[in-house]
Amino acid sequence: MYDLFSGIGTIALALAPSAGEVWGIELIEQAVADALENARLNGIDNARFYGGDVRTAMRPLVEEAGRPDVLVVDPPRSGLSQKVVRRIVETGAKRIVYVSCNPTTLAPNARQLADAGYALERIRPVDMFPQTPHIECVAQLLLR
């Protein structure tokens, strides 16, 4: 499993007990250090976290870790760039779980992934910030 934009490892570490291996990529070095420490504190030894830009780190990750069965992506509000979408598609992940804090950027990214062979199977809004206009969404896309 890959966790892109992994932050301090929250999603990756929650999924690690159900995965063979978890590989996280995060740009912010302090967040990577925190993810590694969180894995250690929780006794999780099948998670690895690396500092780097997702745009340039994906190909080397695939070479080192192999192709993921599941790819989790939790991008910034601006969504995924075209290059990151291409890198995700190149992995050939069977399942993509897209965690979005901005449905208006999730929509075009989901369209790009659908055009590349993924089917949007389900999407669920999550109101993490009641009484504000912000809504999270979690989408599952499957390779056709």
mmCIF file of N, CA and C in Angstrom:
data_model
loop_
_atom_site.group_PDB
_atom_site.id
_atom_site.type_symbol
_atom_site.label_atom_id
_atom_site.label_comp_id
_atom_site.label_asym_id
_atom_site.label_seq_id
_atom_site.Cartn_x
_atom_site.Cartn_y
_atom_site.Cartn_z
ATOM 1 N N MET A 1 0.838 -1.167 0.000
ATOM 2 C CA MET A 1 0.000 0.000 0.000
ATOM 3 C C MET A 1 0.882 1.230 0.000
ATOM 4 N N TYR A 2 0.502 2.232 -0.792
ATOM 5 C CA TYR A 2 1.164 3.530 -0.768
ATOM 6 C C TYR A 2 0.237 4.536 -0.108
ATOM 7 N N ASP A 3 0.816 5.456 0.636
ATOM 8 C CA ASP A 3 0.080 6.582 1.215
ATOM 9 C C ASP A 3 0.793 7.850 0.755
ATOM 10 N N LEU A 4 0.188 8.546 -0.203
ATOM 11 C CA LEU A 4 0.788 9.752 -0.753
ATOM 12 C C LEU A 4 0.297 10.969 0.017
ATOM 13 N N PHE A 5 1.198 11.891 0.274
ATOM 14 C CA PHE A 5 0.929 13.053 1.128
ATOM 15 C C PHE A 5 0.585 12.537 2.524
ATOM 16 N N SER A 6 1.449 11.679 3.047
ATOM 17 C CA SER A 6 1.147 10.892 4.242
ATOM 18 C C SER A 6 1.182 11.657 5.555
ATOM 19 N N GLY A 7 1.704 12.866 5.569
ATOM 20 C CA GLY A 7 1.729 13.634 6.804
ATOM 21 C C GLY A 7 2.446 12.882 7.906
ATOM 22 N N ILE A 8 1.854 12.857 9.084
ATOM 23 C CA ILE A 8 2.470 12.196 10.236
ATOM 24 C C ILE A 8 2.134 10.703 10.304
ATOM 25 N N GLY A 9 1.543 10.182 9.230
ATOM 26 C CA GLY A 9 1.295 8.753 9.127
ATOM 27 C C GLY A 9 -0.045 8.268 9.629
ATOM 28 N N THR A 10 -0.965 9.166 9.900
ATOM 29 C CA THR A 10 -2.242 8.785 10.495
ATOM 30 C C THR A 10 -2.964 7.699 9.700
ATOM 31 N N ILE A 11 -3.157 7.918 8.404
ATOM 32 C CA ILE A 11 -3.892 6.946 7.587
ATOM 33 C C ILE A 11 -3.059 5.681 7.407
ATOM 34 N N ALA A 12 -1.794 5.849 7.048
ATOM 35 C CA ALA A 12 -0.927 4.683 6.807
ATOM 36 C C ALA A 12 -0.848 3.786 8.026
ATOM 37 N N LEU A 13 -0.682 4.373 9.190
ATOM 38 C CA LEU A 13 -0.536 3.564 10.404
ATOM 39 C C LEU A 13 -1.845 2.902 10.809
ATOM 40 N N ALA A 14 -2.973 3.530 10.501
ATOM 41 C CA ALA A 14 -4.264 2.906 10.784
ATOM 42 C C ALA A 14 -4.495 1.692 9.876
ATOM 43 N N LEU A 15 -3.976 1.755 8.647
ATOM 44 C CA LEU A 15 -4.172 0.662 7.698
ATOM 45 C C LEU A 15 -3.073 -0.400 7.756
ATOM 46 N N ALA A 16 -1.953 -0.080 8.374
ATOM 47 C CA ALA A 16 -0.798 -0.990 8.398
ATOM 48 C C ALA A 16 -1.117 -2.401 8.913
ATOM 49 N N PRO A 17 -1.945 -2.560 9.955
ATOM 50 C CA PRO A 17 -2.214 -3.928 10.420
ATOM 51 C C PRO A 17 -2.894 -4.810 9.376
ATOM 52 N N SER A 18 -3.538 -4.197 8.376
ATOM 53 C CA SER A 18 -4.219 -4.963 7.329
ATOM 54 C C SER A 18 -3.408 -5.053 6.044
ATOM 55 N N ALA A 19 -2.195 -4.513 6.046
ATOM 56 C CA ALA A 19 -1.380 -4.458 4.831
ATOM 57 C C ALA A 19 -0.093 -5.259 5.014
ATOM 58 N N GLY A 20 0.434 -5.751 3.907
ATOM 59 C CA GLY A 20 1.736 -6.393 3.968
ATOM 60 C C GLY A 20 2.825 -5.374 4.236
ATOM 61 N N GLU A 21 2.808 -4.301 3.454
ATOM 62 C CA GLU A 21 3.749 -3.193 3.612
ATOM 63 C C GLU A 21 3.028 -1.891 3.326
ATOM 64 N N VAL A 22 3.460 -0.858 4.019
ATOM 65 C CA VAL A 22 2.928 0.482 3.801
ATOM 66 C C VAL A 22 4.106 1.401 3.520
ATOM 67 N N TRP A 23 3.987 2.196 2.461
ATOM 68 C CA TRP A 23 5.026 3.138 2.066
ATOM 69 C C TRP A 23 4.401 4.522 1.996
ATOM 70 N N GLY A 24 4.896 5.447 2.796
ATOM 71 C CA GLY A 24 4.368 6.803 2.813
ATOM 72 C C GLY A 24 5.359 7.795 2.228
ATOM 73 N N ILE A 25 4.842 8.765 1.492
ATOM 74 C CA ILE A 25 5.660 9.860 0.961
ATOM 75 C C ILE A 25 5.066 11.167 1.456
ATOM 76 N N GLU A 26 5.938 12.019 1.976
ATOM 77 C CA GLU A 26 5.518 13.319 2.497
ATOM 78 C C GLU A 26 6.625 14.330 2.231
ATOM 79 N N LEU A 27 6.256 15.522 1.821
ATOM 80 C CA LEU A 27 7.215 16.573 1.503
ATOM 81 C C LEU A 27 7.847 17.180 2.749
ATOM 82 N N ILE A 28 7.085 17.320 3.813
ATOM 83 C CA ILE A 28 7.546 18.012 5.017
ATOM 84 C C ILE A 28 8.359 17.051 5.880
ATOM 85 N N GLU A 29 9.651 17.345 6.004
ATOM 86 C CA GLU A 29 10.577 16.441 6.705
ATOM 87 C C GLU A 29 10.182 16.190 8.165
ATOM 88 N N GLN A 30 9.718 17.219 8.869
ATOM 89 C CA GLN A 30 9.325 17.023 10.264
ATOM 90 C C GLN A 30 8.134 16.072 10.376
ATOM 91 N N ALA A 31 7.217 16.141 9.414
ATOM 92 C CA ALA A 31 6.087 15.213 9.411
ATOM 93 C C ALA A 31 6.571 13.779 9.181
ATOM 94 N N VAL A 32 7.570 13.604 8.320
ATOM 95 C CA VAL A 32 8.139 12.272 8.081
ATOM 96 C C VAL A 32 8.757 11.743 9.378
ATOM 97 N N ALA A 33 9.508 12.596 10.062
ATOM 98 C CA ALA A 33 10.110 12.190 11.343
ATOM 99 C C ALA A 33 9.023 11.807 12.343
ATOM 100 N N ASP A 34 7.935 12.570 12.374
ATOM 101 C CA ASP A 34 6.830 12.253 13.282
ATOM 102 C C ASP A 34 6.158 10.935 12.897
ATOM 103 N N ALA A 35 6.007 10.671 11.587
ATOM 104 C CA ALA A 35 5.404 9.413 11.136
ATOM 105 C C ALA A 35 6.263 8.227 11.570
ATOM 106 N N LEU A 36 7.570 8.357 11.406
ATOM 107 C CA LEU A 36 8.470 7.283 11.835
ATOM 108 C C LEU A 36 8.387 7.057 13.341
ATOM 109 N N GLU A 37 8.331 8.138 14.083
ATOM 110 C CA GLU A 37 8.203 8.023 15.544
ATOM 111 C C GLU A 37 6.848 7.424 15.930
ATOM 112 N N ASN A 38 5.782 7.833 15.245
ATOM 113 C CA ASN A 38 4.454 7.267 15.534
ATOM 114 C C ASN A 38 4.425 5.767 15.247
ATOM 115 N N ALA A 39 5.094 5.343 14.176
ATOM 116 C CA ALA A 39 5.173 3.909 13.883
ATOM 117 C C ALA A 39 5.915 3.179 15.001
ATOM 118 N N ARG A 40 7.019 3.755 15.436
ATOM 119 C CA ARG A 40 7.804 3.140 16.516
ATOM 120 C C ARG A 40 6.977 3.053 17.798
ATOM 121 N N LEU A 41 6.325 4.161 18.170
ATOM 122 C CA LEU A 41 5.538 4.198 19.407
ATOM 123 C C LEU A 41 4.382 3.193 19.395
ATOM 124 N N ASN A 42 3.868 2.910 18.212
ATOM 125 C CA ASN A 42 2.734 1.998 18.096
ATOM 126 C C ASN A 42 3.144 0.576 17.721
ATOM 127 N N GLY A 43 4.444 0.317 17.690
ATOM 128 C CA GLY A 43 4.916 -1.031 17.405
ATOM 129 C C GLY A 43 4.593 -1.505 15.998
ATOM 130 N N ILE A 44 4.535 -0.591 15.061
ATOM 131 C CA ILE A 44 4.218 -0.949 13.669
ATOM 132 C C ILE A 44 5.525 -1.009 12.898
ATOM 133 N N ASP A 45 5.857 -2.201 12.421
ATOM 134 C CA ASP A 45 7.151 -2.365 11.762
ATOM 135 C C ASP A 45 7.049 -2.603 10.258
ATOM 136 N N ASN A 46 5.861 -2.530 9.699
ATOM 137 C CA ASN A 46 5.707 -2.727 8.254
ATOM 138 C C ASN A 46 5.416 -1.419 7.520
ATOM 139 N N ALA A 47 5.712 -0.277 8.158
ATOM 140 C CA ALA A 47 5.474 1.029 7.539
ATOM 141 C C ALA A 47 6.802 1.753 7.368
ATOM 142 N N ARG A 48 6.974 2.305 6.179
ATOM 143 C CA ARG A 48 8.165 3.095 5.872
ATOM 144 C C ARG A 48 7.709 4.445 5.358
ATOM 145 N N PHE A 49 8.401 5.483 5.774
ATOM 146 C CA PHE A 49 8.041 6.841 5.370
ATOM 147 C C PHE A 49 9.257 7.536 4.798
ATOM 148 N N TYR A 50 9.035 8.240 3.708
ATOM 149 C CA TYR A 50 10.114 8.926 3.021
ATOM 150 C C TYR A 50 9.754 10.372 2.771
ATOM 151 N N GLY A 51 10.749 11.228 2.860
ATOM 152 C CA GLY A 51 10.575 12.628 2.528
ATOM 153 C C GLY A 51 10.795 12.826 1.044
ATOM 154 N N GLY A 52 9.912 13.578 0.427
ATOM 155 C CA GLY A 52 10.086 13.871 -0.992
ATOM 156 C C GLY A 52 8.820 14.414 -1.600
ATOM 157 N N ASP A 53 8.982 14.954 -2.785
ATOM 158 C CA ASP A 53 7.867 15.483 -3.557
ATOM 159 C C ASP A 53 7.225 14.305 -4.292
ATOM 160 N N VAL A 54 5.948 14.126 -4.131
ATOM 161 C CA VAL A 54 5.241 13.002 -4.746
ATOM 162 C C VAL A 54 5.484 12.982 -6.255
ATOM 163 N N ARG A 55 5.548 14.159 -6.881
ATOM 164 C CA ARG A 55 5.740 14.220 -8.339
ATOM 165 C C ARG A 55 7.014 13.512 -8.785
ATOM 166 N N THR A 56 8.068 13.639 -8.004
ATOM 167 C CA THR A 56 9.351 13.071 -8.413
ATOM 168 C C THR A 56 9.704 11.789 -7.663
ATOM 169 N N ALA A 57 9.015 11.492 -6.594
ATOM 170 C CA ALA A 57 9.358 10.327 -5.770
ATOM 171 C C ALA A 57 8.624 9.054 -6.175
ATOM 172 N N MET A 58 7.593 9.174 -6.988
ATOM 173 C CA MET A 58 6.776 7.995 -7.312
ATOM 174 C C MET A 58 7.534 6.930 -8.095
ATOM 175 N N ARG A 59 8.226 7.318 -9.147
ATOM 176 C CA ARG A 59 8.919 6.310 -9.954
ATOM 177 C C ARG A 59 9.991 5.575 -9.147
ATOM 178 N N PRO A 60 10.831 6.293 -8.391
ATOM 179 C CA PRO A 60 11.797 5.561 -7.556
ATOM 180 C C PRO A 60 11.118 4.660 -6.514
ATOM 181 N N LEU A 61 9.971 5.093 -5.985
ATOM 182 C CA LEU A 61 9.259 4.268 -5.015
ATOM 183 C C LEU A 61 8.784 2.969 -5.663
ATOM 184 N N VAL A 62 8.224 3.058 -6.852
ATOM 185 C CA VAL A 62 7.767 1.848 -7.547
ATOM 186 C C VAL A 62 8.940 0.915 -7.803
ATOM 187 N N GLU A 63 10.097 1.477 -8.173
ATOM 188 C CA GLU A 63 11.283 0.645 -8.400
ATOM 189 C C GLU A 63 11.717 -0.071 -7.125
ATOM 190 N N GLU A 64 11.629 0.616 -5.988
ATOM 191 C CA GLU A 64 12.060 0.019 -4.720
ATOM 192 C C GLU A 64 11.015 -0.897 -4.111
ATOM 193 N N ALA A 65 9.765 -0.447 -4.083
ATOM 194 C CA ALA A 65 8.722 -1.151 -3.344
ATOM 195 C C ALA A 65 7.851 -2.055 -4.210
ATOM 196 N N GLY A 66 7.867 -1.840 -5.506
ATOM 197 C CA GLY A 66 6.962 -2.577 -6.379
ATOM 198 C C GLY A 66 5.637 -1.836 -6.512
ATOM 199 N N ARG A 67 4.791 -2.377 -7.343
ATOM 200 C CA ARG A 67 3.490 -1.743 -7.601
ATOM 201 C C ARG A 67 2.534 -2.010 -6.437
ATOM 202 N N PRO A 68 1.810 -0.980 -6.004
ATOM 203 C CA PRO A 68 0.895 -1.175 -4.879
ATOM 204 C C PRO A 68 -0.422 -1.807 -5.315
ATOM 205 N N ASP A 69 -1.030 -2.550 -4.426
ATOM 206 C CA ASP A 69 -2.401 -3.011 -4.650
ATOM 207 C C ASP A 69 -3.372 -1.875 -4.361
ATOM 208 N N VAL A 70 -3.060 -1.114 -3.307
ATOM 209 C CA VAL A 70 -3.905 0.005 -2.870
ATOM 210 C C VAL A 70 -3.045 1.250 -2.784
ATOM 211 N N LEU A 71 -3.592 2.353 -3.251
ATOM 212 C CA LEU A 71 -2.912 3.635 -3.170
ATOM 213 C C LEU A 71 -3.869 4.618 -2.506
ATOM 214 N N VAL A 72 -3.454 5.178 -1.374
ATOM 215 C CA VAL A 72 -4.239 6.190 -0.673
ATOM 216 C C VAL A 72 -3.614 7.539 -0.970
ATOM 217 N N VAL A 73 -4.434 8.496 -1.309
ATOM 218 C CA VAL A 73 -3.939 9.835 -1.592
ATOM 219 C C VAL A 73 -4.780 10.834 -0.801
ATOM 220 N N ASP A 74 -4.109 11.720 -0.102
ATOM 221 C CA ASP A 74 -4.756 12.752 0.716
ATOM 222 C C ASP A 74 -4.089 14.085 0.378
ATOM 223 N N PRO A 75 -4.392 14.618 -0.823
ATOM 224 C CA PRO A 75 -3.667 15.788 -1.311
ATOM 225 C C PRO A 75 -4.070 17.081 -0.613
ATOM 226 N N PRO A 76 -3.301 18.139 -0.861
ATOM 227 C CA PRO A 76 -3.693 19.455 -0.347
ATOM 228 C C PRO A 76 -4.988 19.920 -1.011
ATOM 229 N N ARG A 77 -5.545 21.021 -0.523
ATOM 230 C CA ARG A 77 -6.814 21.541 -1.047
ATOM 231 C C ARG A 77 -6.787 21.763 -2.552
ATOM 232 N N SER A 78 -5.627 22.039 -3.086
ATOM 233 C CA SER A 78 -5.513 22.296 -4.527
ATOM 234 C C SER A 78 -5.658 21.030 -5.364
ATOM 235 N N GLY A 79 -5.698 19.865 -4.731
ATOM 236 C CA GLY A 79 -5.861 18.607 -5.448
ATOM 237 C C GLY A 79 -4.562 18.117 -6.050
ATOM 238 N N LEU A 80 -4.683 17.200 -6.983
ATOM 239 C CA LEU A 80 -3.521 16.572 -7.618
ATOM 240 C C LEU A 80 -3.185 17.276 -8.922
ATOM 241 N N SER A 81 -1.905 17.473 -9.148
ATOM 242 C CA SER A 81 -1.475 18.017 -10.430
ATOM 243 C C SER A 81 -1.600 16.931 -11.495
ATOM 244 N N GLN A 82 -1.559 17.355 -12.753
ATOM 245 C CA GLN A 82 -1.603 16.405 -13.870
ATOM 246 C C GLN A 82 -0.475 15.382 -13.759
ATOM 247 N N LYS A 83 0.711 15.855 -13.366
ATOM 248 C CA LYS A 83 1.866 14.961 -13.276
ATOM 249 C C LYS A 83 1.652 13.909 -12.195
ATOM 250 N N VAL A 84 1.099 14.303 -11.052
ATOM 251 C CA VAL A 84 0.851 13.330 -9.979
ATOM 252 C C VAL A 84 -0.207 12.331 -10.428
ATOM 253 N N VAL A 85 -1.246 12.791 -11.115
ATOM 254 C CA VAL A 85 -2.254 11.859 -11.630
ATOM 255 C C VAL A 85 -1.590 10.859 -12.566
ATOM 256 N N ARG A 86 -0.718 11.319 -13.451
ATOM 257 C CA ARG A 86 -0.018 10.404 -14.359
ATOM 258 C C ARG A 86 0.825 9.394 -13.586
ATOM 259 N N ARG A 87 1.517 9.845 -12.558
ATOM 260 C CA ARG A 87 2.353 8.939 -11.764
ATOM 261 C C ARG A 87 1.495 7.899 -11.042
ATOM 262 N N ILE A 88 0.350 8.318 -10.541
ATOM 263 C CA ILE A 88 -0.566 7.378 -9.882
ATOM 264 C C ILE A 88 -1.027 6.317 -10.876
ATOM 265 N N VAL A 89 -1.434 6.746 -12.059
ATOM 266 C CA VAL A 89 -1.896 5.813 -13.087
ATOM 267 C C VAL A 89 -0.781 4.842 -13.460
ATOM 268 N N GLU A 90 0.451 5.351 -13.559
ATOM 269 C CA GLU A 90 1.596 4.493 -13.902
ATOM 270 C C GLU A 90 1.812 3.361 -12.901
ATOM 271 N N THR A 91 1.405 3.558 -11.654
ATOM 272 C CA THR A 91 1.607 2.497 -10.656
ATOM 273 C C THR A 91 0.748 1.280 -10.943
ATOM 274 N N GLY A 92 -0.377 1.478 -11.607
ATOM 275 C CA GLY A 92 -1.277 0.364 -11.881
ATOM 276 C C GLY A 92 -1.985 -0.158 -10.645
ATOM 277 N N ALA A 93 -2.085 0.676 -9.594
ATOM 278 C CA ALA A 93 -2.780 0.251 -8.370
ATOM 279 C C ALA A 93 -4.195 -0.205 -8.708
ATOM 280 N N LYS A 94 -4.603 -1.309 -8.117
ATOM 281 C CA LYS A 94 -5.942 -1.841 -8.364
ATOM 282 C C LYS A 94 -7.019 -0.973 -7.729
ATOM 283 N N ARG A 95 -6.667 -0.332 -6.596
ATOM 284 C CA ARG A 95 -7.645 0.460 -5.856
ATOM 285 C C ARG A 95 -6.982 1.775 -5.434
ATOM 286 N N ILE A 96 -7.719 2.857 -5.615
ATOM 287 C CA ILE A 96 -7.283 4.168 -5.145
ATOM 288 C C ILE A 96 -8.323 4.666 -4.152
ATOM 289 N N VAL A 97 -7.849 5.088 -3.003
ATOM 290 C CA VAL A 97 -8.720 5.732 -2.019
ATOM 291 C C VAL A 97 -8.271 7.191 -1.963
ATOM 292 N N TYR A 98 -9.150 8.077 -2.370
ATOM 293 C CA TYR A 98 -8.846 9.500 -2.473
ATOM 294 C C TYR A 98 -9.565 10.209 -1.331
ATOM 295 N N VAL A 99 -8.802 10.761 -0.416
ATOM 296 C CA VAL A 99 -9.336 11.519 0.715
ATOM 297 C C VAL A 99 -9.193 12.992 0.357
ATOM 298 N N SER A 100 -10.313 13.689 0.271
ATOM 299 C CA SER A 100 -10.281 15.063 -0.220
ATOM 300 C C SER A 100 -10.879 16.029 0.780
ATOM 301 N N CYS A 101 -10.175 17.131 0.983
ATOM 302 C CA CYS A 101 -10.728 18.202 1.808
ATOM 303 C C CYS A 101 -11.370 19.272 0.931
ATOM 304 N N ASN A 102 -11.458 19.011 -0.383
ATOM 305 C CA ASN A 102 -12.027 19.982 -1.304
ATOM 306 C C ASN A 102 -12.706 19.255 -2.464
ATOM 307 N N PRO A 103 -14.006 19.035 -2.367
ATOM 308 C CA PRO A 103 -14.709 18.311 -3.427
ATOM 309 C C PRO A 103 -14.575 18.959 -4.809
ATOM 310 N N THR A 104 -14.332 20.257 -4.862
ATOM 311 C CA THR A 104 -14.205 20.899 -6.175
ATOM 312 C C THR A 104 -12.897 20.552 -6.876
ATOM 313 N N THR A 105 -11.905 20.050 -6.144
ATOM 314 C CA THR A 105 -10.697 19.538 -6.807
ATOM 315 C C THR A 105 -10.747 18.019 -6.943
ATOM 316 N N LEU A 106 -11.500 17.362 -6.099
ATOM 317 C CA LEU A 106 -11.678 15.915 -6.240
ATOM 318 C C LEU A 106 -12.361 15.594 -7.566
ATOM 319 N N ALA A 107 -13.374 16.354 -7.939
ATOM 320 C CA ALA A 107 -14.156 16.058 -9.141
ATOM 321 C C ALA A 107 -13.295 15.977 -10.403
ATOM 322 N N PRO A 108 -12.487 16.996 -10.716
ATOM 323 C CA PRO A 108 -11.676 16.864 -11.931
ATOM 324 C C PRO A 108 -10.606 15.777 -11.819
ATOM 325 N N ASN A 109 -10.057 15.570 -10.632
ATOM 326 C CA ASN A 109 -9.080 14.489 -10.466
ATOM 327 C C ASN A 109 -9.740 13.132 -10.678
ATOM 328 N N ALA A 110 -10.945 12.955 -10.174
ATOM 329 C CA ALA A 110 -11.666 11.694 -10.386
ATOM 330 C C ALA A 110 -11.950 11.487 -11.875
ATOM 331 N N ARG A 111 -12.281 12.550 -12.578
ATOM 332 C CA ARG A 111 -12.513 12.459 -14.030
ATOM 333 C C ARG A 111 -11.236 12.024 -14.748
ATOM 334 N N GLN A 112 -10.085 12.615 -14.356
ATOM 335 C CA GLN A 112 -8.812 12.251 -14.968
ATOM 336 C C GLN A 112 -8.493 10.781 -14.724
ATOM 337 N N LEU A 113 -8.740 10.318 -13.513
ATOM 338 C CA LEU A 113 -8.488 8.909 -13.192
ATOM 339 C C LEU A 113 -9.452 8.000 -13.948
ATOM 340 N N ALA A 114 -10.702 8.425 -14.094
ATOM 341 C CA ALA A 114 -11.678 7.645 -14.854
ATOM 342 C C ALA A 114 -11.263 7.566 -16.323
ATOM 343 N N ASP A 115 -10.794 8.667 -16.858
ATOM 344 C CA ASP A 115 -10.325 8.663 -18.252
ATOM 345 C C ASP A 115 -9.134 7.731 -18.443
ATOM 346 N N ALA A 116 -8.396 7.469 -17.363
ATOM 347 C CA ALA A 116 -7.216 6.596 -17.421
ATOM 348 C C ALA A 116 -7.541 5.139 -17.098
ATOM 349 N N GLY A 117 -8.827 4.822 -16.905
ATOM 350 C CA GLY A 117 -9.197 3.428 -16.708
ATOM 351 C C GLY A 117 -9.737 3.061 -15.343
ATOM 352 N N TYR A 118 -9.910 4.034 -14.460
ATOM 353 C CA TYR A 118 -10.464 3.758 -13.129
ATOM 354 C C TYR A 118 -11.954 4.065 -13.112
ATOM 355 N N ALA A 119 -12.679 3.297 -12.337
ATOM 356 C CA ALA A 119 -14.115 3.532 -12.155
ATOM 357 C C ALA A 119 -14.346 4.073 -10.757
ATOM 358 N N LEU A 120 -15.068 5.166 -10.671
ATOM 359 C CA LEU A 120 -15.442 5.730 -9.376
ATOM 360 C C LEU A 120 -16.546 4.850 -8.803
ATOM 361 N N GLU A 121 -16.189 4.038 -7.807
ATOM 362 C CA GLU A 121 -17.116 3.063 -7.249
ATOM 363 C C GLU A 121 -18.022 3.661 -6.183
ATOM 364 N N ARG A 122 -17.450 4.507 -5.352
ATOM 365 C CA ARG A 122 -18.261 5.130 -4.305
ATOM 366 C C ARG A 122 -17.572 6.378 -3.804
ATOM 367 N N ILE A 123 -18.382 7.250 -3.255
ATOM 368 C CA ILE A 123 -17.874 8.479 -2.660
ATOM 369 C C ILE A 123 -18.750 8.795 -1.458
ATOM 370 N N ARG A 124 -18.131 9.223 -0.390
ATOM 371 C CA ARG A 124 -18.880 9.507 0.825
ATOM 372 C C ARG A 124 -18.434 10.855 1.385
ATOM 373 N N PRO A 125 -19.365 11.770 1.575
ATOM 374 C CA PRO A 125 -19.013 13.029 2.241
ATOM 375 C C PRO A 125 -18.875 12.798 3.746
ATOM 376 N N VAL A 126 -17.962 13.521 4.354
ATOM 377 C CA VAL A 126 -17.736 13.414 5.792
ATOM 378 C C VAL A 126 -17.669 14.839 6.339
ATOM 379 N N ASP A 127 -18.576 15.155 7.252
ATOM 380 C CA ASP A 127 -18.620 16.501 7.831
ATOM 381 C C ASP A 127 -17.750 16.545 9.083
ATOM 382 N N MET A 128 -16.472 16.817 8.865
ATOM 383 C CA MET A 128 -15.520 16.857 9.978
ATOM 384 C C MET A 128 -15.529 18.205 10.697
ATOM 385 N N PHE A 129 -16.112 19.201 10.049
ATOM 386 C CA PHE A 129 -16.109 20.562 10.599
ATOM 387 C C PHE A 129 -17.525 21.113 10.593
ATOM 388 N N PRO A 130 -18.368 20.609 11.503
ATOM 389 C CA PRO A 130 -19.763 21.054 11.531
ATOM 390 C C PRO A 130 -19.866 22.575 11.646
ATOM 391 N N GLN A 131 -20.906 23.091 11.050
ATOM 392 C CA GLN A 131 -21.238 24.521 11.104
ATOM 393 C C GLN A 131 -20.224 25.379 10.346
ATOM 394 N N THR A 132 -19.502 24.736 9.423
ATOM 395 C CA THR A 132 -18.629 25.471 8.493
ATOM 396 C C THR A 132 -18.973 24.985 7.085
ATOM 397 N N PRO A 133 -18.544 25.693 6.069
ATOM 398 C CA PRO A 133 -18.829 25.242 4.696
ATOM 399 C C PRO A 133 -17.894 24.120 4.220
ATOM 400 N N HIS A 134 -16.961 23.681 5.056
ATOM 401 C CA HIS A 134 -15.982 22.674 4.633
ATOM 402 C C HIS A 134 -16.529 21.262 4.787
ATOM 403 N N ILE A 135 -16.285 20.466 3.777
ATOM 404 C CA ILE A 135 -16.710 19.074 3.788
ATOM 405 C C ILE A 135 -15.565 18.214 3.247
ATOM 406 N N GLU A 136 -15.312 17.100 3.878
ATOM 407 C CA GLU A 136 -14.340 16.128 3.391
ATOM 408 C C GLU A 136 -15.090 15.104 2.547
ATOM 409 N N CYS A 137 -14.392 14.473 1.656
ATOM 410 C CA CYS A 137 -14.965 13.367 0.878
ATOM 411 C C CYS A 137 -13.941 12.246 0.806
ATOM 412 N N VAL A 138 -14.437 11.029 0.835
ATOM 413 C CA VAL A 138 -13.591 9.864 0.630
ATOM 414 C C VAL A 138 -14.172 9.119 -0.572
ATOM 415 N N ALA A 139 -13.324 8.937 -1.584
ATOM 416 C CA ALA A 139 -13.753 8.277 -2.808
ATOM 417 C C ALA A 139 -12.932 7.014 -3.029
ATOM 418 N N GLN A 140 -13.575 6.002 -3.568
ATOM 419 C CA GLN A 140 -12.881 4.770 -3.931
ATOM 420 C C GLN A 140 -12.974 4.593 -5.440
ATOM 421 N N LEU A 141 -11.827 4.410 -6.062
ATOM 422 C CA LEU A 141 -11.765 4.158 -7.492
ATOM 423 C C LEU A 141 -11.100 2.803 -7.721
ATOM 424 N N LEU A 142 -11.656 2.017 -8.636
ATOM 425 C CA LEU A 142 -11.118 0.685 -8.932
ATOM 426 C C LEU A 142 -10.672 0.636 -10.381
ATOM 427 N N LEU A 143 -9.538 -0.015 -10.609
ATOM 428 C CA LEU A 143 -9.033 -0.189 -11.960
ATOM 429 C C LEU A 143 -9.957 -1.149 -12.701
ATOM 430 N N ARG A 144 -10.407 -0.734 -13.865
ATOM 431 C CA ARG A 144 -11.334 -1.574 -14.650
ATOM 432 C C ARG A 144 -10.586 -2.693 -15.331
#
